[in-house]
mmCIF file of C-alpha atoms in Angstrom:
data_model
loop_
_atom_site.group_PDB
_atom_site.id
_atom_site.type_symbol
_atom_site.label_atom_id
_atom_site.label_comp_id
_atom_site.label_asym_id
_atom_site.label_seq_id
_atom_site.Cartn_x
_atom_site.Cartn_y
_atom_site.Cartn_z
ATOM 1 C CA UNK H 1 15.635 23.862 13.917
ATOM 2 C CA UNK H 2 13.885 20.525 13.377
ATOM 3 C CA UNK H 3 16.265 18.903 11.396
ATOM 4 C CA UNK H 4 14.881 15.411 10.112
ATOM 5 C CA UNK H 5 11.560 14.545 10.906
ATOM 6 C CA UNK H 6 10.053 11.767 10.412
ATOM 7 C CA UNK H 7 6.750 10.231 10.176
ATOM 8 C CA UNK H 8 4.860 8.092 11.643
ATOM 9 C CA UNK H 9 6.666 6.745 14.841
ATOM 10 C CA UNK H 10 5.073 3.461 14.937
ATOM 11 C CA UNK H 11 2.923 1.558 12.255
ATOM 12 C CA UNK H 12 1.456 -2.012 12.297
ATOM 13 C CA UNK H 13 0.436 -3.101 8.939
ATOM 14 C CA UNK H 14 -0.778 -6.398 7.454
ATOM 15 C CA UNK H 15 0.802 -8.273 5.194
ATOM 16 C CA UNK H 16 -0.048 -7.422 1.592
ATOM 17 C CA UNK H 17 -0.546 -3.419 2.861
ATOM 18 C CA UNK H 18 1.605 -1.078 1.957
ATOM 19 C CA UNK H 19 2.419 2.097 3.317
ATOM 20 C CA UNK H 20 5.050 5.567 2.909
ATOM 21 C CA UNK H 21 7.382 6.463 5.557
ATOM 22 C CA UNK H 22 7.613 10.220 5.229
ATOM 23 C CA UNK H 23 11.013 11.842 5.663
ATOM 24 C CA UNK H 24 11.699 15.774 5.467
ATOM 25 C CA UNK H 25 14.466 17.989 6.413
ATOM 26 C CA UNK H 26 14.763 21.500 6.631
ATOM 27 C CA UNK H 27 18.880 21.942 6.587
ATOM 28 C CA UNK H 28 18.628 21.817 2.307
ATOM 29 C CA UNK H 29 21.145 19.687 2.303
ATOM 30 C CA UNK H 30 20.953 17.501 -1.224
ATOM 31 C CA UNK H 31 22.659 14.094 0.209
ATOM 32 C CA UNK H 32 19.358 12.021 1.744
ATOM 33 C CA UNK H 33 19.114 8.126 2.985
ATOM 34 C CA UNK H 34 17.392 5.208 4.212
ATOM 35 C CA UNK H 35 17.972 2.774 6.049
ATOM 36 C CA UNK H 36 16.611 0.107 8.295
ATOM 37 C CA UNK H 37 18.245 -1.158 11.408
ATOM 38 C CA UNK H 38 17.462 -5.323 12.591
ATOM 39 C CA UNK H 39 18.328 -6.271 15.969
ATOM 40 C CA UNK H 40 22.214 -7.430 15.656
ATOM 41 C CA UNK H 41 22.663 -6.946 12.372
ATOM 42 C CA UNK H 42 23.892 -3.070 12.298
ATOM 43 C CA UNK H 43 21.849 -0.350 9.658
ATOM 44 C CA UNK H 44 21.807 -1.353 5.743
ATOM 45 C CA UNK H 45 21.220 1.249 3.348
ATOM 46 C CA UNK H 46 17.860 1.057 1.201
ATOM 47 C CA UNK H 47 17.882 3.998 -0.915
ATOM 48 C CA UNK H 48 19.671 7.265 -1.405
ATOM 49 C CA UNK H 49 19.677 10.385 -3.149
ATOM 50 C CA UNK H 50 22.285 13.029 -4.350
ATOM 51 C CA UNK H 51 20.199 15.757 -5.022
ATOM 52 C CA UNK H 52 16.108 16.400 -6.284
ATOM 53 C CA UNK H 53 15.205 13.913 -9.154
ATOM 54 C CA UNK H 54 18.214 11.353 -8.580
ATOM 55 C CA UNK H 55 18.002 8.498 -6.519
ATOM 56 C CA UNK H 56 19.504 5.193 -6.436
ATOM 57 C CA UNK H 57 19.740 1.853 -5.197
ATOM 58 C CA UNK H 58 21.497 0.728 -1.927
ATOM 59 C CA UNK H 59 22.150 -3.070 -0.171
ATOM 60 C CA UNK H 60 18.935 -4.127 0.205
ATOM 61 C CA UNK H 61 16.382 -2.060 -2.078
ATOM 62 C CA UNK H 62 14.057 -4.949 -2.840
ATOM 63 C CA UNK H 63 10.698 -4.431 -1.888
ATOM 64 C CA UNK H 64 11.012 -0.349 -1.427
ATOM 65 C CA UNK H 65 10.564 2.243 -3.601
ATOM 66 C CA UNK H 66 11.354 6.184 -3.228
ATOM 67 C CA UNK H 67 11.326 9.449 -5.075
ATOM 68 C CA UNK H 68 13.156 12.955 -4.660
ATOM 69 C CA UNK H 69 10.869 15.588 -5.851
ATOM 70 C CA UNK H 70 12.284 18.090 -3.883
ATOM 71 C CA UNK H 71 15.245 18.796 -1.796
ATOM 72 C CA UNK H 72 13.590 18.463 1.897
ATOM 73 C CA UNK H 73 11.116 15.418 0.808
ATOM 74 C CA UNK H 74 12.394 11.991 0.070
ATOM 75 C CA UNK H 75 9.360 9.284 0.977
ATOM 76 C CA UNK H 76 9.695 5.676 1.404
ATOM 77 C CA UNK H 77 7.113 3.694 -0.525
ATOM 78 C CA UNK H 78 6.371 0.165 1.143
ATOM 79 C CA UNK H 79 4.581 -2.187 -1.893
ATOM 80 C CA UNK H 80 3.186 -5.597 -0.472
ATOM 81 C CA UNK H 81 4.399 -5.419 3.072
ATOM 82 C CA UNK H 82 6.385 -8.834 4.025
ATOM 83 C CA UNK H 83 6.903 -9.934 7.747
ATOM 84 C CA UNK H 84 10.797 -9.676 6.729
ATOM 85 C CA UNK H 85 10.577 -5.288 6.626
ATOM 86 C CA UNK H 86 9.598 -5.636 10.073
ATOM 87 C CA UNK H 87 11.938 -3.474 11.513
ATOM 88 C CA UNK H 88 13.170 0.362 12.678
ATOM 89 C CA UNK H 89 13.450 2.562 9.674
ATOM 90 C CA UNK H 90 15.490 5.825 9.727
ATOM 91 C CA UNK H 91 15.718 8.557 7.663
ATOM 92 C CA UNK H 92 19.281 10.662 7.454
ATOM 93 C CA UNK H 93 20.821 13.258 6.011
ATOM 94 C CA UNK H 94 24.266 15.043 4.924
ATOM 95 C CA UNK H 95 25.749 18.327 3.560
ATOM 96 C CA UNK H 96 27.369 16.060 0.750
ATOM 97 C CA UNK H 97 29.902 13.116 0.376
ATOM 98 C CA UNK H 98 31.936 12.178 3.219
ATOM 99 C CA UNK H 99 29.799 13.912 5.511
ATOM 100 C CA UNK H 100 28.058 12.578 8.664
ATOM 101 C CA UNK H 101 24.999 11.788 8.917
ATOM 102 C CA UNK H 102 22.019 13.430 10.515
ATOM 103 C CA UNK H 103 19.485 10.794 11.473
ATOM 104 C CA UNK H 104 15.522 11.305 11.772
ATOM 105 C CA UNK H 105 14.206 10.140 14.785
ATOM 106 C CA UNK H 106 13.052 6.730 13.456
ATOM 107 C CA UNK H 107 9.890 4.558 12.139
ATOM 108 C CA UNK H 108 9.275 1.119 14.508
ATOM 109 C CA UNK H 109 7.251 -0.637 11.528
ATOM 110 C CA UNK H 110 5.722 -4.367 12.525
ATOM 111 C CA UNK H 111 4.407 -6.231 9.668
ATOM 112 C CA UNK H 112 1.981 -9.168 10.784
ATOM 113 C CA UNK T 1 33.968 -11.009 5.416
ATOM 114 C CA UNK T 2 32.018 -7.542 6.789
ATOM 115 C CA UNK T 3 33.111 -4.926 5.542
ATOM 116 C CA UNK T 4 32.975 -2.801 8.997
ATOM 117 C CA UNK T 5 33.380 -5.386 11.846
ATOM 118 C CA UNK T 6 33.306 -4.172 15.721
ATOM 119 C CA UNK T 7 32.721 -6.170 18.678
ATOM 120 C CA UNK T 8 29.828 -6.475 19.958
ATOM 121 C CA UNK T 9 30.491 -6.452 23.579
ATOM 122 C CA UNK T 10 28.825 -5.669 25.861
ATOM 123 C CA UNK T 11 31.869 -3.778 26.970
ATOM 124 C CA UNK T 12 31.649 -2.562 30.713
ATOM 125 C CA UNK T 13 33.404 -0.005 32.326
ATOM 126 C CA UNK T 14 34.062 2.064 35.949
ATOM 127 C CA UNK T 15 32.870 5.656 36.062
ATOM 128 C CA UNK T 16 36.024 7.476 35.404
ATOM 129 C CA UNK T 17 37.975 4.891 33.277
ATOM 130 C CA UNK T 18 38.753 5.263 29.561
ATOM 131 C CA UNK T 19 36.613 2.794 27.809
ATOM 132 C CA UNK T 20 38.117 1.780 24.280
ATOM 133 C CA UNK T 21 35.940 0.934 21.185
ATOM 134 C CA UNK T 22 37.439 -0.799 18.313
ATOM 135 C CA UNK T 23 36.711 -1.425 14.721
ATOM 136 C CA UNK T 24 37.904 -2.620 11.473
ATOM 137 C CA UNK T 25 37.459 -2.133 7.873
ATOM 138 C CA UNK T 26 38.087 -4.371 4.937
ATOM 139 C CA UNK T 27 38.318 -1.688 2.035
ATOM 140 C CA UNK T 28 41.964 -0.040 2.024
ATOM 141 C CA UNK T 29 40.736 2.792 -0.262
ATOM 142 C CA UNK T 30 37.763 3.854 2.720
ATOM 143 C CA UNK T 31 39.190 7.320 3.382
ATOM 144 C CA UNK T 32 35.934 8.599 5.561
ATOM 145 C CA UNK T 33 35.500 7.308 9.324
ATOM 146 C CA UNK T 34 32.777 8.235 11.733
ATOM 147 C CA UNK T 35 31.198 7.403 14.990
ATOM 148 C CA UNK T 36 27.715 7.223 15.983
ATOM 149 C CA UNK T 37 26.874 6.596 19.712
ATOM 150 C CA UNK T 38 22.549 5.311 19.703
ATOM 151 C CA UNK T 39 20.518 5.452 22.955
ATOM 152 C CA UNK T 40 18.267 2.812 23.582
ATOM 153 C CA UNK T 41 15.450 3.202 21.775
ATOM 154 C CA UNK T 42 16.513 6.191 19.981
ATOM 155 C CA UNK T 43 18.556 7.257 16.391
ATOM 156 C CA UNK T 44 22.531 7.717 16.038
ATOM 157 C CA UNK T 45 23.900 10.861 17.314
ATOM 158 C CA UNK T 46 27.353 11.658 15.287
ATOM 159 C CA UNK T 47 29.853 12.253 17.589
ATOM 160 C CA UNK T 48 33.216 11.870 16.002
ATOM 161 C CA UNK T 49 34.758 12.047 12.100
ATOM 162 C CA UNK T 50 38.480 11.400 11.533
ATOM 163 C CA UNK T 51 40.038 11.576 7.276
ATOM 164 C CA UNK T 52 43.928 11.535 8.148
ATOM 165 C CA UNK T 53 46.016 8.834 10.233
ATOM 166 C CA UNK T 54 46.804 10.079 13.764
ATOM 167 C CA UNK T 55 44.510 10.999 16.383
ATOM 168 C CA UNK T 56 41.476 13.764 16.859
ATOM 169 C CA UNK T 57 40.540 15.050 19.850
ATOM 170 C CA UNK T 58 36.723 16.433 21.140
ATOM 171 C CA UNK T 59 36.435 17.004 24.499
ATOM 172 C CA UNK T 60 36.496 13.560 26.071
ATOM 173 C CA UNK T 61 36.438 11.641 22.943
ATOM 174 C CA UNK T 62 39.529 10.244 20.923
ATOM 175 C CA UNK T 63 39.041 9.023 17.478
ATOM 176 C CA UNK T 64 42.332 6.953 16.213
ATOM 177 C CA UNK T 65 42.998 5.967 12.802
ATOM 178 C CA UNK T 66 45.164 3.877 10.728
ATOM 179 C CA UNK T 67 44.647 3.430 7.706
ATOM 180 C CA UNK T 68 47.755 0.608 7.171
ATOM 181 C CA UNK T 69 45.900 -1.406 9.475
ATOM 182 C CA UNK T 70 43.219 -0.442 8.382
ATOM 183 C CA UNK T 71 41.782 0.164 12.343
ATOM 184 C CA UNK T 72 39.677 2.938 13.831
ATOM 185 C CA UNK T 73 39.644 3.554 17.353
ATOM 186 C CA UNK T 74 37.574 5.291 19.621
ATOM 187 C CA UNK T 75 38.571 6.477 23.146
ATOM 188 C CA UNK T 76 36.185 7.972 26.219
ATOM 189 C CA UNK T 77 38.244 9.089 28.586
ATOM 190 C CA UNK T 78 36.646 10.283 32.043
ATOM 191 C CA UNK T 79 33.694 7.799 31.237
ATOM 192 C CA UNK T 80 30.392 8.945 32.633
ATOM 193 C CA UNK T 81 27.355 6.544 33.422
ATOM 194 C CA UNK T 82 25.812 8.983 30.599
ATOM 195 C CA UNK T 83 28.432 7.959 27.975
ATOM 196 C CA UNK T 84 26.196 4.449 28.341
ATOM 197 C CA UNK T 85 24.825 3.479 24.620
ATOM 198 C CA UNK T 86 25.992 1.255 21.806
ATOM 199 C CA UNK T 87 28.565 2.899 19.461
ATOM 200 C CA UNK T 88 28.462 2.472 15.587
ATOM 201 C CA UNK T 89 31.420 2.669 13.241
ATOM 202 C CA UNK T 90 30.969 3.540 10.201
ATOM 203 C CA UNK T 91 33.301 3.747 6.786
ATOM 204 C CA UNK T 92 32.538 5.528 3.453
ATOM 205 C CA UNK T 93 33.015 3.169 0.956
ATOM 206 C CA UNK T 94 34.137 4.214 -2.896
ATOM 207 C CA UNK T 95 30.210 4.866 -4.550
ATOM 208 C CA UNK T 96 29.426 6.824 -1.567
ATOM 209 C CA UNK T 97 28.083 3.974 0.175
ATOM 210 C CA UNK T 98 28.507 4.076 4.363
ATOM 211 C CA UNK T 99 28.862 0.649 5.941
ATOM 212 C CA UNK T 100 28.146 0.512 9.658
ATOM 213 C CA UNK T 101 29.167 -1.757 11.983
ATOM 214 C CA UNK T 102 26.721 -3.636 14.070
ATOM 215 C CA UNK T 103 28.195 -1.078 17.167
ATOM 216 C CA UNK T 104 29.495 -1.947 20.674
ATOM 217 C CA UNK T 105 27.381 -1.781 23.754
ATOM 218 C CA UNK T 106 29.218 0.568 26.326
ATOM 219 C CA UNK T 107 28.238 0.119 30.471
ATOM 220 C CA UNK T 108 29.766 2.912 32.336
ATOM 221 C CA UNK T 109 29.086 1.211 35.885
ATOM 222 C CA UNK T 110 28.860 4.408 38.988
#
């Protein structure tokens, strides 16, 4: 049972790249998430989704974009990388409101 | 004000002890509480979910709430050098929104 997997581990991009942060899970569970985690300053949520087709916005969505094409897939698009989404980026997961998380193993992204 | 504050230790304990973890919440109409304990280096691990006032018990860990004080506690009793990691809060917020706190660093000392 893999759970959330995500992809790649580690990425150093330049500023100006950009770059998806592939998330999948196989436990069909319709509540996905992102978020990124700063040193100190606890995990804010980027994006989520209730289901395929149907995301929205969370604290701090600027500069990120996702989809939800399916149920297990829900990418993170990175447009015009800034040294400010330097950070670890996780992926998660729940059965449906009010439910923990499951959390994807995480994505150490440096932007130089 | 945060909407999930915890200290942010680092909070160190004897192997054996009960370490206590603290946090509080500024919405009153939060009705979802969890813990996360994070490795170094690695993702949160759930550990603990408490809905109703009182306490839950799992094994070794003690989640208190109360919701008048709007306070959610989280007890280790038996502390291991294992139980060593920073543990996250975290409160559903109306929208479906989860707020973490920025966690408390646990040292279970042998």
């Amino acid at each position: 049972n893999a759970g959330v997997t995500q992809t790649p581990k580690f990425r150093i991009l330049k500023i100006g790249q950009s770059m998806t942060l592939q998330c999948t899970q196989d436990m069909n569970h319709n509540y996905m998430y992102w978020y990124r985690q700063d040193p100190g300053m606890g995990l804010k949520l980027i994006y989520y989704s209730v289901g395929a087709g149907i995301t929205d916005k969370g604290e701090v969505p600027n500069g990120y974009n996702v989809s939800r094409s399916t149920t297990e897939d829900f990418p993170l698009r990175l447009e015009l990388a800034a040294p400010s989404q330097t950070s670890v980026y996780f992926c998660a997961s729940s059965s449906g409101q009010g439910r923990g998380y499951t959390f994807g193993s995480g994505t150490r992204l440096t932007v130089v | 004000q945060k909407e999930v504050e915890q200290n942010s230790g680092p909070l160190s304990v004897p192997e054996g002890a009960i370490a206590s973890l603290n946090c509080t919440y500024s919405d009153r109409v939060s009705q979802s509480f969890f813990w996360y304990r994070q490795y170094s280096g690695k993702s949160p691990e759930l550990i603990m979910s408490i809905y109703s006032n009182g306490d839950k018990e799992d094994g070794r860990f003690t989640a208190q709430l109360n919701k008048a004080s709007q306070y959610v506690s989280l007890l280790i009793r038996d502390s291991q050098p294992s139980d060593s990691a920073t543990y996250l809060c975290a409160v559903l917020a109306p929208g479906n929104q989860f707020y973490f706190g920025t966690g408390t660093s646990l040292t279970v000392i042998p």
